[in-house]
PDB file of C-alpha atoms and ligand atoms in Angstrom:
ATOM      1  CA  UNK A 177     -17.668 160.151 197.970  1.00 50.00           C
ATOM      2  CA  UNK A 178     -20.784 159.113 200.283  1.00 61.00           C
ATOM      3  CA  UNK A 179     -18.766 156.269 202.052  1.00 77.00           C
ATOM      4  CA  UNK A 180     -18.631 156.916 205.895  1.00 89.00           C
ATOM      5  CA  UNK A 181     -15.184 156.490 207.371  1.00 92.00           C
ATOM      6  CA  UNK A 182     -17.336 155.446 210.562  1.00 93.00           C
ATOM      7  CA  UNK A 183     -19.514 152.514 209.043  1.00 94.00           C
ATOM      8  CA  UNK A 184     -15.898 150.863 207.570  1.00 96.00           C
ATOM      9  CA  UNK A 185     -13.852 151.173 211.673  1.00 96.00           C
ATOM     10  CA  UNK A 186     -17.174 149.341 213.317  1.00 95.00           C
ATOM     11  CA  UNK A 187     -16.463 146.350 211.544  1.00 95.00           C
ATOM     12  CA  UNK A 188     -13.558 145.626 213.085  1.00 97.00           C
ATOM     13  CA  UNK A 189     -13.081 144.981 216.997  1.00 96.00           C
ATOM     14  CA  UNK A 190     -10.755 147.596 218.423  1.00 96.00           C
ATOM     15  CA  UNK A 191      -7.612 145.389 218.338  1.00 96.00           C
ATOM     16  CA  UNK A 192      -4.232 145.917 216.821  1.00 97.00           C
ATOM     17  CA  UNK A 193      -4.336 142.371 214.849  1.00 97.00           C
ATOM     18  CA  UNK A 194      -7.534 144.597 212.634  1.00 97.00           C
ATOM     19  CA  UNK A 195      -5.016 147.106 210.857  1.00 97.00           C
ATOM     20  CA  UNK A 196      -4.497 146.001 208.616  1.00 96.00           C
ATOM     21  CA  UNK A 197      -8.087 144.080 207.790  1.00 96.00           C
ATOM     22  CA  UNK A 198      -8.792 148.608 208.406  1.00 97.00           C
ATOM     23  CA  UNK A 199      -6.987 149.362 205.610  1.00 97.00           C
ATOM     24  CA  UNK A 200      -7.494 147.598 203.302  1.00 96.00           C
ATOM     25  CA  UNK A 201     -11.314 148.349 203.270  1.00 96.00           C
ATOM     26  CA  UNK A 202     -10.742 152.411 203.701  1.00 96.00           C
ATOM     27  CA  UNK A 203      -8.536 151.404 200.511  1.00 93.00           C
ATOM     28  CA  UNK A 204     -11.535 149.642 198.407  1.00 90.00           C
ATOM     29  CA  UNK A 205     -12.962 152.208 199.291  1.00 90.00           C
ATOM     30  CA  UNK A 206     -11.679 155.345 198.718  1.00 88.00           C
ATOM     31  CA  UNK A 207      -9.319 154.714 196.407  1.00 84.00           C
ATOM     32  CA  UNK A 208      -6.892 155.142 199.170  1.00 90.00           C
ATOM     33  CA  UNK A 209      -6.110 156.101 203.115  1.00 95.00           C
ATOM     34  CA  UNK A 210      -6.314 159.921 203.880  1.00 93.00           C
ATOM     35  CA  UNK A 211      -3.769 161.586 207.116  1.00 93.00           C
ATOM     36  CA  UNK A 212      -7.821 161.188 209.298  1.00 94.00           C
ATOM     37  CA  UNK A 213      -8.379 158.438 208.291  1.00 95.00           C
ATOM     38  CA  UNK A 214      -5.155 156.868 209.532  1.00 96.00           C
ATOM     39  CA  UNK A 215      -5.260 158.604 211.980  1.00 96.00           C
ATOM     40  CA  UNK A 216      -9.050 157.002 212.901  1.00 96.00           C
ATOM     41  CA  UNK A 217      -7.477 153.599 212.700  1.00 97.00           C
ATOM     42  CA  UNK A 218      -5.142 153.989 215.134  1.00 97.00           C
ATOM     43  CA  UNK A 219      -7.096 155.358 218.368  1.00 97.00           C
ATOM     44  CA  UNK A 220      -9.572 152.952 216.842  1.00 97.00           C
ATOM     45  CA  UNK A 221      -7.158 150.116 216.698  1.00 97.00           C
ATOM     46  CA  UNK A 222      -4.165 151.400 219.301  1.00 97.00           C
ATOM     47  CA  UNK A 223      -1.482 150.996 216.677  1.00 97.00           C
ATOM     48  CA  UNK A 224       0.496 153.886 216.423  1.00 97.00           C
ATOM     49  CA  UNK A 225       0.269 155.937 213.983  1.00 96.00           C
ATOM     50  CA  UNK A 226       4.274 155.972 213.587  1.00 96.00           C
ATOM     51  CA  UNK A 227       3.272 151.920 212.825  1.00 96.00           C
ATOM     52  CA  UNK A 228       0.293 151.797 210.359  1.00 96.00           C
ATOM     53  CA  UNK A 229       1.821 154.723 208.948  1.00 95.00           C
ATOM     54  CA  UNK A 230       5.201 152.424 207.911  1.00 95.00           C
ATOM     55  CA  UNK A 231       2.891 149.713 206.904  1.00 95.00           C
ATOM     56  CA  UNK A 232       0.874 152.138 203.931  1.00 94.00           C
ATOM     57  CA  UNK A 233       4.147 152.765 202.593  1.00 92.00           C
ATOM     58  CA  UNK A 234       5.556 149.573 203.017  1.00 92.00           C
ATOM     59  CA  UNK A 235       2.783 147.600 201.088  1.00 90.00           C
ATOM     60  CA  UNK A 236       2.494 148.943 197.441  1.00 82.00           C
ATOM     61  CA  UNK A 237      -1.620 148.304 197.316  1.00 85.00           C
ATOM     62  CA  UNK A 238      -1.287 151.082 199.565  1.00 92.00           C
ATOM     63  CA  UNK A 239      -1.294 154.684 199.267  1.00 91.00           C
ATOM     64  CA  UNK A 240      -1.729 157.950 201.096  1.00 92.00           C
ATOM     65  CA  UNK A 241      -2.182 159.995 198.333  1.00 88.00           C
ATOM     66  CA  UNK A 242      -5.313 160.261 197.105  1.00 88.00           C
ATOM     67  CA  UNK A 243      -5.306 158.192 193.226  1.00 87.00           C
ATOM     68  CA  UNK A 244      -7.647 158.528 190.307  1.00 89.00           C
ATOM     69  CA  UNK A 245     -10.573 156.297 188.836  1.00 89.00           C
ATOM     70  CA  UNK A 246      -8.421 155.065 186.533  1.00 93.00           C
ATOM     71  CA  UNK A 247      -4.861 153.732 187.084  1.00 92.00           C
ATOM     72  CA  UNK A 248      -3.170 153.814 183.628  1.00 96.00           C
ATOM     73  CA  UNK A 249       0.604 152.594 183.768  1.00 96.00           C
ATOM     74  CA  UNK A 250       3.368 152.796 180.733  1.00 97.00           C
ATOM     75  CA  UNK A 251       5.737 150.336 181.199  1.00 97.00           C
ATOM     76  CA  UNK A 252       9.264 152.703 180.495  1.00 97.00           C
ATOM     77  CA  UNK A 253      11.372 149.332 180.206  1.00 97.00           C
ATOM     78  CA  UNK A 254      13.619 148.812 177.813  1.00 97.00           C
ATOM     79  CA  UNK A 255      11.962 146.704 175.367  1.00 97.00           C
ATOM     80  CA  UNK A 256       8.783 149.315 175.567  1.00 98.00           C
ATOM     81  CA  UNK A 257      11.328 151.759 175.334  1.00 97.00           C
ATOM     82  CA  UNK A 258      12.593 150.816 172.391  1.00 97.00           C
ATOM     83  CA  UNK A 259       9.330 150.535 171.108  1.00 97.00           C
ATOM     84  CA  UNK A 260       8.999 153.803 171.190  1.00 97.00           C
ATOM     85  CA  UNK A 261       7.050 153.794 175.150  1.00 98.00           C
ATOM     86  CA  UNK A 262       7.624 157.005 176.080  1.00 97.00           C
ATOM     87  CA  UNK A 263       6.323 158.993 173.536  1.00 98.00           C
ATOM     88  CA  UNK A 264       3.440 157.292 174.230  1.00 98.00           C
ATOM     89  CA  UNK A 265       2.921 158.252 177.700  1.00 98.00           C
ATOM     90  CA  UNK A 266       4.100 161.664 177.228  1.00 97.00           C
ATOM     91  CA  UNK A 267       1.014 162.136 174.683  1.00 97.00           C
ATOM     92  CA  UNK A 268      -0.805 160.341 177.734  1.00 97.00           C
ATOM     93  CA  UNK A 269      -0.640 162.789 179.966  1.00 97.00           C
ATOM     94  CA  UNK A 270      -0.081 165.789 178.261  1.00 96.00           C
ATOM     95  CA  UNK A 271      -3.715 164.769 176.683  1.00 94.00           C
ATOM     96  CA  UNK A 272      -5.488 164.733 180.421  1.00 94.00           C
ATOM     97  CA  UNK A 273      -3.807 167.343 181.244  1.00 94.00           C
ATOM     98  CA  UNK A 274      -0.625 165.858 183.283  1.00 96.00           C
ATOM     99  CA  UNK A 275       2.988 167.561 183.014  1.00 95.00           C
ATOM    100  CA  UNK A 276       4.398 164.234 185.466  1.00 95.00           C
ATOM    101  CA  UNK A 277       3.114 160.840 185.937  1.00 95.00           C
ATOM    102  CA  UNK A 278       0.045 161.901 189.286  1.00 93.00           C
ATOM    103  CA  UNK A 279      -3.265 162.014 189.401  1.00 93.00           C
ATOM    104  CA  UNK A 280      -5.265 164.161 187.391  1.00 94.00           C
ATOM    105  CA  UNK A 281      -6.766 167.355 189.117  1.00 92.00           C
ATOM    106  CA  UNK A 282     -10.689 165.895 188.939  1.00 91.00           C
ATOM    107  CA  UNK A 283      -8.811 162.113 190.724  1.00 90.00           C
ATOM    108  CA  UNK A 284     -10.429 160.885 187.185  1.00 92.00           C
ATOM    109  CA  UNK A 285      -7.125 159.310 186.153  1.00 95.00           C
ATOM    110  CA  UNK A 286      -3.946 158.148 187.922  1.00 94.00           C
ATOM    111  CA  UNK A 287      -1.025 158.237 185.611  1.00 96.00           C
ATOM    112  CA  UNK A 288       2.500 156.166 187.090  1.00 94.00           C
ATOM    113  CA  UNK A 289       5.148 154.841 184.520  1.00 95.00           C
ATOM    114  CA  UNK A 290       6.311 151.136 185.774  1.00 95.00           C
ATOM    115  CA  UNK A 291      10.096 149.547 184.935  1.00 95.00           C
ATOM    116  CA  UNK A 292       8.523 146.326 183.424  1.00 95.00           C
ATOM    117  CA  UNK A 293       5.043 144.764 183.345  1.00 93.00           C
ATOM    118  CA  UNK A 294       6.987 141.446 182.325  1.00 93.00           C
ATOM    119  CA  UNK A 295       5.385 141.142 179.167  1.00 95.00           C
ATOM    120  CA  UNK A 296       8.145 141.954 177.375  1.00 97.00           C
ATOM    121  CA  UNK A 297       7.229 139.946 173.685  1.00 97.00           C
ATOM    122  CA  UNK A 298       3.868 142.186 174.162  1.00 97.00           C
ATOM    123  CA  UNK A 299       6.114 145.306 174.187  1.00 97.00           C
ATOM    124  CA  UNK A 300       5.295 148.562 174.006  1.00 98.00           C
ATOM    125  CA  UNK A 301       2.557 148.286 177.452  1.00 97.00           C
ATOM    126  CA  UNK A 302       0.173 149.712 179.100  1.00 97.00           C
ATOM    127  CA  UNK A 303      -1.933 148.739 182.154  1.00 97.00           C
ATOM    128  CA  UNK A 304      -5.297 150.101 181.540  1.00 96.00           C
ATOM    129  CA  UNK A 305      -8.233 149.022 185.161  1.00 93.00           C
ATOM    130  CA  UNK A 306      -5.840 146.485 185.425  1.00 92.00           C
ATOM    131  CA  UNK A 307      -6.455 145.250 181.579  1.00 95.00           C
ATOM    132  CA  UNK A 308      -2.859 144.741 179.296  1.00 96.00           C
ATOM    133  CA  UNK A 309      -3.190 146.526 176.330  1.00 96.00           C
ATOM    134  CA  UNK A 310      -0.813 145.307 173.884  1.00 97.00           C
ATOM    135  CA  UNK A 311       1.425 147.186 171.594  1.00 98.00           C
ATOM    136  CA  UNK A 312      -0.052 149.535 172.123  1.00 97.00           C
ATOM    137  CA  UNK A 313       0.343 152.920 170.567  1.00 97.00           C
ATOM    138  CA  UNK A 314      -0.866 156.362 171.441  1.00 97.00           C
ATOM    139  CA  UNK A 315      -3.941 156.478 169.439  1.00 96.00           C
ATOM    140  CA  UNK A 316      -5.636 153.513 170.943  1.00 96.00           C
ATOM    141  CA  UNK A 317      -4.123 153.863 174.254  1.00 97.00           C
ATOM    142  CA  UNK A 318      -5.893 157.851 173.232  1.00 94.00           C
ATOM    143  CA  UNK A 319      -9.416 156.485 172.817  1.00 94.00           C
ATOM    144  CA  UNK A 320      -9.071 154.231 175.337  1.00 93.00           C
ATOM    145  CA  UNK A 321      -8.440 156.658 177.857  1.00 93.00           C
ATOM    146  CA  UNK A 322     -11.036 159.444 176.367  1.00 90.00           C
ATOM    147  CA  UNK A 323     -14.131 156.423 176.992  1.00 90.00           C
ATOM    148  CA  UNK A 324     -13.177 156.083 180.187  1.00 89.00           C
ATOM    149  CA  UNK A 325     -13.050 159.610 180.950  1.00 77.00           C
ATOM    150  CA  UNK A 326     -16.864 160.186 179.548  1.00 76.00           C
ATOM    151  CA  UNK A 327     -18.572 157.851 181.532  1.00 73.00           C
TER     152      UNK A 327
HETATM  153  S1  FES B1309      10.291 146.608 179.173  1.00 62.92           S
HETATM  154 FE1  FES B1309       8.179 146.587 178.761  1.00 62.92          FE
HETATM  155  S2  FES B1309       6.575 144.920 180.119  1.00 62.92           S
HETATM  156 FE2  FES B1309       9.475 144.396 179.886  1.00 62.92          FE
END
Protein backbone atom coordinates (compact mmCIF):
# COMPACT_ATOMS: atom_id res chain seq x y z
CA UNK A 1 0.00 0.00 0.00
CA UNK A 2 1.34 3.35 -0.98
CA UNK A 3 0.24 5.54 1.88
CA UNK A 4 2.77 7.35 4.00
CA UNK A 5 2.10 7.00 7.70
CA UNK A 6 4.25 10.06 8.49
CA UNK A 7 2.09 12.17 6.22
CA UNK A 8 -0.98 11.08 8.20
CA UNK A 9 0.69 11.76 11.53
CA UNK A 10 1.77 15.24 10.47
CA UNK A 11 -1.85 16.17 9.74
CA UNK A 12 -2.44 16.78 13.44
CA UNK A 13 -0.63 18.65 16.19
CA UNK A 14 1.22 16.44 18.67
CA UNK A 15 -1.36 16.66 21.43
CA UNK A 16 -3.33 13.93 23.21
CA UNK A 17 -6.70 15.27 22.03
CA UNK A 18 -5.83 14.31 18.45
CA UNK A 19 -5.37 10.63 19.27
CA UNK A 20 -8.76 9.50 17.95
CA UNK A 21 -8.55 11.60 14.77
CA UNK A 22 -5.19 10.07 13.97
CA UNK A 23 -6.40 6.58 14.69
CA UNK A 24 -9.45 7.13 12.47
CA UNK A 25 -7.29 8.35 9.58
CA UNK A 26 -4.90 5.41 9.93
CA UNK A 27 -7.79 2.96 10.12
CA UNK A 28 -9.32 4.53 6.99
CA UNK A 29 -6.02 4.44 5.08
CA UNK A 30 -4.80 0.95 6.01
CA UNK A 31 -7.99 -0.79 7.11
CA UNK A 32 -6.33 -1.49 10.45
CA UNK A 33 -3.94 0.00 12.96
CA UNK A 34 -0.67 -1.89 13.14
CA UNK A 35 1.39 -2.00 16.37
CA UNK A 36 4.03 0.16 14.65
CA UNK A 37 1.41 2.75 13.68
CA UNK A 38 0.03 2.80 17.21
CA UNK A 39 3.53 3.43 18.59
CA UNK A 40 4.09 6.31 16.15
CA UNK A 41 0.76 7.85 17.11
CA UNK A 42 1.60 7.58 20.80
CA UNK A 43 5.06 9.11 20.29
CA UNK A 44 3.45 11.98 18.42
CA UNK A 45 0.54 12.70 20.77
CA UNK A 46 2.22 11.78 24.06
CA UNK A 47 -0.58 9.34 24.90
CA UNK A 48 0.63 6.19 26.73
CA UNK A 49 0.40 3.06 24.56
CA UNK A 50 -1.78 1.28 27.11
CA UNK A 51 -4.34 4.08 26.81
CA UNK A 52 -4.28 4.09 22.99
CA UNK A 53 -4.65 0.33 23.01
CA UNK A 54 -7.65 0.62 25.32
CA UNK A 55 -9.24 3.12 22.91
CA UNK A 56 -8.52 0.86 19.92
CA UNK A 57 -10.14 -2.14 21.56
CA UNK A 58 -13.10 -0.19 22.98
CA UNK A 59 -14.39 1.20 19.68
CA UNK A 60 -15.65 -1.38 17.23
CA UNK A 61 -14.62 0.81 14.31
CA UNK A 62 -10.92 0.26 15.03
CA UNK A 63 -9.12 -2.94 14.21
CA UNK A 64 -5.68 -3.97 15.41
CA UNK A 65 -5.62 -6.88 12.96
CA UNK A 66 -5.34 -6.51 9.20
CA UNK A 67 -8.76 -6.62 7.55
CA UNK A 68 -9.61 -7.57 4.01
CA UNK A 69 -10.46 -5.10 1.26
CA UNK A 70 -13.97 -6.52 1.30
CA UNK A 71 -16.03 -7.15 4.40
CA UNK A 72 -18.73 -9.82 4.44
CA UNK A 73 -20.90 -10.27 7.49
CA UNK A 74 -23.24 -13.23 7.71
CA UNK A 75 -25.96 -13.15 10.33
CA UNK A 76 -26.20 -16.22 12.52
CA UNK A 77 -28.95 -14.81 14.73
CA UNK A 78 -31.96 -17.02 15.41
CA UNK A 79 -34.17 -15.90 12.50
CA UNK A 80 -31.32 -16.17 10.00
CA UNK A 81 -29.97 -19.38 11.46
CA UNK A 82 -33.40 -21.03 11.11
CA UNK A 83 -33.32 -20.12 7.43
CA UNK A 84 -29.96 -21.72 6.82
CA UNK A 85 -27.44 -18.93 7.31
CA UNK A 86 -25.02 -21.31 9.05
CA UNK A 87 -24.60 -23.31 5.87
CA UNK A 88 -24.39 -20.12 3.78
CA UNK A 89 -21.55 -18.88 5.99
CA UNK A 90 -19.75 -22.24 5.79
CA UNK A 91 -20.05 -22.41 2.01
CA UNK A 92 -18.79 -18.87 1.66
CA UNK A 93 -15.79 -19.45 3.90
CA UNK A 94 -14.90 -22.69 2.16
CA UNK A 95 -15.09 -21.00 -1.25
CA UNK A 96 -12.56 -18.33 -0.27
CA UNK A 97 -10.28 -20.62 1.71
CA UNK A 98 -11.22 -19.75 5.29
CA UNK A 99 -11.82 -22.38 7.93
CA UNK A 100 -13.44 -19.94 10.30
CA UNK A 101 -14.43 -16.28 10.30
CA UNK A 102 -11.39 -14.09 9.67
CA UNK A 103 -9.34 -12.61 6.87
CA UNK A 104 -8.00 -14.36 3.77
CA UNK A 105 -4.23 -14.46 3.34
CA UNK A 106 -4.36 -12.23 0.27
CA UNK A 107 -6.29 -9.66 2.36
CA UNK A 108 -9.11 -9.65 -0.19
CA UNK A 109 -11.86 -10.66 2.23
CA UNK A 110 -12.78 -10.56 5.87
CA UNK A 111 -15.73 -12.68 6.90
CA UNK A 112 -17.48 -12.04 10.19
CA UNK A 113 -20.46 -13.75 11.70
CA UNK A 114 -22.82 -11.61 13.74
CA UNK A 115 -25.75 -12.33 16.00
CA UNK A 116 -28.42 -10.12 14.49
CA UNK A 117 -28.27 -7.41 11.88
CA UNK A 118 -31.64 -6.00 12.91
CA UNK A 119 -33.34 -7.10 9.69
CA UNK A 120 -34.83 -10.43 10.80
CA UNK A 121 -37.87 -10.08 8.49
CA UNK A 122 -35.43 -10.33 5.58
CA UNK A 123 -33.71 -13.46 6.90
CA UNK A 124 -31.32 -14.89 6.02
CA UNK A 125 -29.26 -11.72 5.75
CA UNK A 126 -25.67 -10.98 4.84
CA UNK A 127 -23.95 -7.61 4.44
CA UNK A 128 -21.30 -7.17 1.77
CA UNK A 129 -19.27 -3.98 2.07
CA UNK A 130 -22.18 -2.31 3.83
CA UNK A 131 -24.87 -3.52 1.36
CA UNK A 132 -27.61 -5.62 2.91
CA UNK A 133 -28.33 -8.81 0.99
CA UNK A 134 -31.87 -9.82 2.00
CA UNK A 135 -33.06 -13.43 1.70
CA UNK A 136 -29.60 -14.35 0.62
CA UNK A 137 -28.71 -17.77 -0.74
CA UNK A 138 -25.32 -19.43 -1.12
CA UNK A 139 -25.26 -19.04 -4.92
CA UNK A 140 -26.26 -15.36 -4.69
CA UNK A 141 -23.65 -14.59 -2.05
CA UNK A 142 -20.91 -16.49 -3.81
CA UNK A 143 -21.68 -14.77 -7.10
CA UNK A 144 -21.37 -11.39 -5.41
CA UNK A 145 -18.17 -12.36 -3.62
CA UNK A 146 -16.48 -13.89 -6.66
CA UNK A 147 -17.23 -10.70 -8.59
CA UNK A 148 -15.48 -8.66 -5.88
CA UNK A 149 -12.61 -11.14 -5.83
CA UNK A 150 -11.91 -10.61 -9.50
CA UNK A 151 -11.93 -6.80 -9.27
S1 LIG B 1 -31.37 -12.76 13.17
FE1 LIG B 1 -30.43 -12.19 11.31
S2 LIG B 1 -31.07 -10.16 11.03
FE2 LIG B 1 -31.88 -10.71 12.94
